[in-house]
CSV table of C-alpha atoms in Angstrom, one decimal:
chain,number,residue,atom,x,y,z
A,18,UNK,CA,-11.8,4.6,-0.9
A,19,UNK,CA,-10.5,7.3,1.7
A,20,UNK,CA,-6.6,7.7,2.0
A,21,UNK,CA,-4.8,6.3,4.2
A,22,UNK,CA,-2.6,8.5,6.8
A,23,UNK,CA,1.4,7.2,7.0
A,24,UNK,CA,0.5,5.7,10.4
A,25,UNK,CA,-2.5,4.0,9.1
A,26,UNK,CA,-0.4,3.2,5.8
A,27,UNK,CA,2.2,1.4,8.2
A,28,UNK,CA,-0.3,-0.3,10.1
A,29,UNK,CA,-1.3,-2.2,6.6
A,30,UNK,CA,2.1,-2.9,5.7
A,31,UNK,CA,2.4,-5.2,8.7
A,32,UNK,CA,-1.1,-6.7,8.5
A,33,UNK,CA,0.1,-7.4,4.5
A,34,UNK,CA,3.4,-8.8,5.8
A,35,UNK,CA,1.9,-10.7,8.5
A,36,UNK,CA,-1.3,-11.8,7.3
A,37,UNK,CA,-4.5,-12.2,9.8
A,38,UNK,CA,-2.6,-11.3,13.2
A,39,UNK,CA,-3.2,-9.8,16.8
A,40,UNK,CA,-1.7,-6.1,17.4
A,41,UNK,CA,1.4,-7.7,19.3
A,42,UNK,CA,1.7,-9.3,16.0
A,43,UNK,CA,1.3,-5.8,13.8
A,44,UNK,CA,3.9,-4.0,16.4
A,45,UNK,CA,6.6,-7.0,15.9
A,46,UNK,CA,6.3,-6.6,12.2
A,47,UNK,CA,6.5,-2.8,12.4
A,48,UNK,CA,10.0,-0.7,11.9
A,49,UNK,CA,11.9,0.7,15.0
A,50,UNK,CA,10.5,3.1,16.8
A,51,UNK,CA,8.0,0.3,17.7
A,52,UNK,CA,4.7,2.0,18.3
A,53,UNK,CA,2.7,2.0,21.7
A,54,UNK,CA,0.0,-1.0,21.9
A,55,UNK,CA,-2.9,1.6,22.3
A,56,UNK,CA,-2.0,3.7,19.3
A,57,UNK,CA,-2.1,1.0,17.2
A,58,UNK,CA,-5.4,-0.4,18.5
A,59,UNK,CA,-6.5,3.3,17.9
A,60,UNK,CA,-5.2,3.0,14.3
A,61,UNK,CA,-7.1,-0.3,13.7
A,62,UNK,CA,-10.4,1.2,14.5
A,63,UNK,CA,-10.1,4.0,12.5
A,64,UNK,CA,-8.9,1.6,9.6
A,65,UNK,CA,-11.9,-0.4,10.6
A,66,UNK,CA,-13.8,2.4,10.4
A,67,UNK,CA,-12.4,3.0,6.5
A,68,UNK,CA,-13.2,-0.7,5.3
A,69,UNK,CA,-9.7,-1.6,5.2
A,70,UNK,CA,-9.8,-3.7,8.3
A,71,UNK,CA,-11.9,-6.8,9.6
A,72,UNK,CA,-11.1,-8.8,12.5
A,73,UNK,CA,-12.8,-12.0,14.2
A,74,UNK,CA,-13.5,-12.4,17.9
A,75,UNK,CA,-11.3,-14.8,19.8
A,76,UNK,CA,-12.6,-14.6,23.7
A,77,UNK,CA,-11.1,-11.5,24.6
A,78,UNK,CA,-9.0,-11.0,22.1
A,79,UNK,CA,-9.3,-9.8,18.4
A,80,UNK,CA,-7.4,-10.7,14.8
A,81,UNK,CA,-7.3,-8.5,12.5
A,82,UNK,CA,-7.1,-9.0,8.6
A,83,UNK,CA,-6.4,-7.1,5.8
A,84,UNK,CA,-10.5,-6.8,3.4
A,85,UNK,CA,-8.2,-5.1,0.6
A,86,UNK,CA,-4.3,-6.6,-0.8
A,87,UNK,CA,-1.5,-4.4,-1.2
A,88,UNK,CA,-1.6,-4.8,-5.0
A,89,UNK,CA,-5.2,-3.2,-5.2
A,90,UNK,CA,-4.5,-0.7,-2.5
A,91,UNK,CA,-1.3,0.2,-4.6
A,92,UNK,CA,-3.2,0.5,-8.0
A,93,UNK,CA,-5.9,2.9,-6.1
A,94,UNK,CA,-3.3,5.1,-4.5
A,95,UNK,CA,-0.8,5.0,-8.5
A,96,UNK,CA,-4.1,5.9,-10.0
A,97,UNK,CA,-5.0,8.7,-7.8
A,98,UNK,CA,-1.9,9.8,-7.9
A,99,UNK,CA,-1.7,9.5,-12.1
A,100,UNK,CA,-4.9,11.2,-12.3
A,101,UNK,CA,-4.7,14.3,-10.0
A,102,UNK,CA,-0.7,15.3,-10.6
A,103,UNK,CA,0.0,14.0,-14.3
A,104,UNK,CA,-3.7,14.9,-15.6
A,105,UNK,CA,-4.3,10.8,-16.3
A,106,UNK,CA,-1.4,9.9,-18.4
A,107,UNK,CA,1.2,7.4,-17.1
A,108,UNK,CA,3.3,9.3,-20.4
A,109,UNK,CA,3.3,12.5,-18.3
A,110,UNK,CA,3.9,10.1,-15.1
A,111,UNK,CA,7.1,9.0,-16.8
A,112,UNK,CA,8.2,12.0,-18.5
A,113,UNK,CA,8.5,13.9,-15.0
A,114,UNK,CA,10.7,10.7,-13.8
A,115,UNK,CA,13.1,11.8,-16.9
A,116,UNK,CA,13.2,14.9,-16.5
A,117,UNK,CA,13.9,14.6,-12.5
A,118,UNK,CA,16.9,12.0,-13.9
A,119,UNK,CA,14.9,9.7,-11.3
A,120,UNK,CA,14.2,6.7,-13.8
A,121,UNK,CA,17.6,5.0,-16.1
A,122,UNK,CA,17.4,4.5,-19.7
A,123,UNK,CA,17.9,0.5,-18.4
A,124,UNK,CA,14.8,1.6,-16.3
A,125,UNK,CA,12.9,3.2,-19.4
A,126,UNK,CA,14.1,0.1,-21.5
A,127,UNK,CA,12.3,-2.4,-18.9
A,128,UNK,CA,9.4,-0.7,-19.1
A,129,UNK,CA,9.2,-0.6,-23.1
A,130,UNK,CA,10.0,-4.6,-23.1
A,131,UNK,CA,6.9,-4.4,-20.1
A,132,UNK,CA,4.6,-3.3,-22.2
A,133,UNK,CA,5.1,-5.2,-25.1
A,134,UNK,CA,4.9,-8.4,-23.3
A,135,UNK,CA,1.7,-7.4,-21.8
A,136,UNK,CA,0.7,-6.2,-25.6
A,137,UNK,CA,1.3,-9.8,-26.7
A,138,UNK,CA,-0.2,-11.7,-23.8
A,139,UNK,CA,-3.3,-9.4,-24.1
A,140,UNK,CA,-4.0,-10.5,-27.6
């Protein structure tokens, strides 16, 4: 799966929000600045282009769709990320959160209880 650019990125997180929907659609559901109407027809192709688009022909128009959901686009891009900066270990992926004060021990403490739910619900 190739990356996605912020502008492509934003583009999905409409097309997630909305659901199958024309580009006046995807600009409505897009923050402020709203985007011109040709760049994000330009963004669509090149997001068709990557897979991450499909669309279906309505006389002269087109809808677009989402081909991946937000919660396996987000376990790709947490993944990568895991992999190439923390060397594959969610430990090391949490310990830089610490150490950056960026995560709570109420945080750290959530995610303990996460795990051993999934632990239990796994077995």
């Amino acid at each position: 799966m190739k990356p996605l650019t912020k502008a492509e990125e934003q583009i999905m997180q409409a097309l997630w929000q909305t659901g199958p929907a024309f580009v006046k659609d995807i600009i409505e559901a897009m923050p402020e600045p709203k985007p011109h109407y040709n760049t994000v027809s330009t963004l669509i192709k090149i997001l068709i282009e990557k897979g991450f688009v499909e669309f279906k022909v309505f006389g002269k128009s087109h809808q677009y769709a989402p081909t991946i959901t937000r919660e396996a686009y987000s376990h790709k891009t947490v993944s990568n990320l895991v992999k190439g900066y923390f060397e594959g270990s969610v430990s090391n992926l949490v310990s830089f959160f610490v150490k950056e004060k960026d995560i709570s021990v109420q945080e750290l403490e959530k995610l303990v209880e996460h795990i051993k739910d999934a632990q239990k619900h796994s077995k």
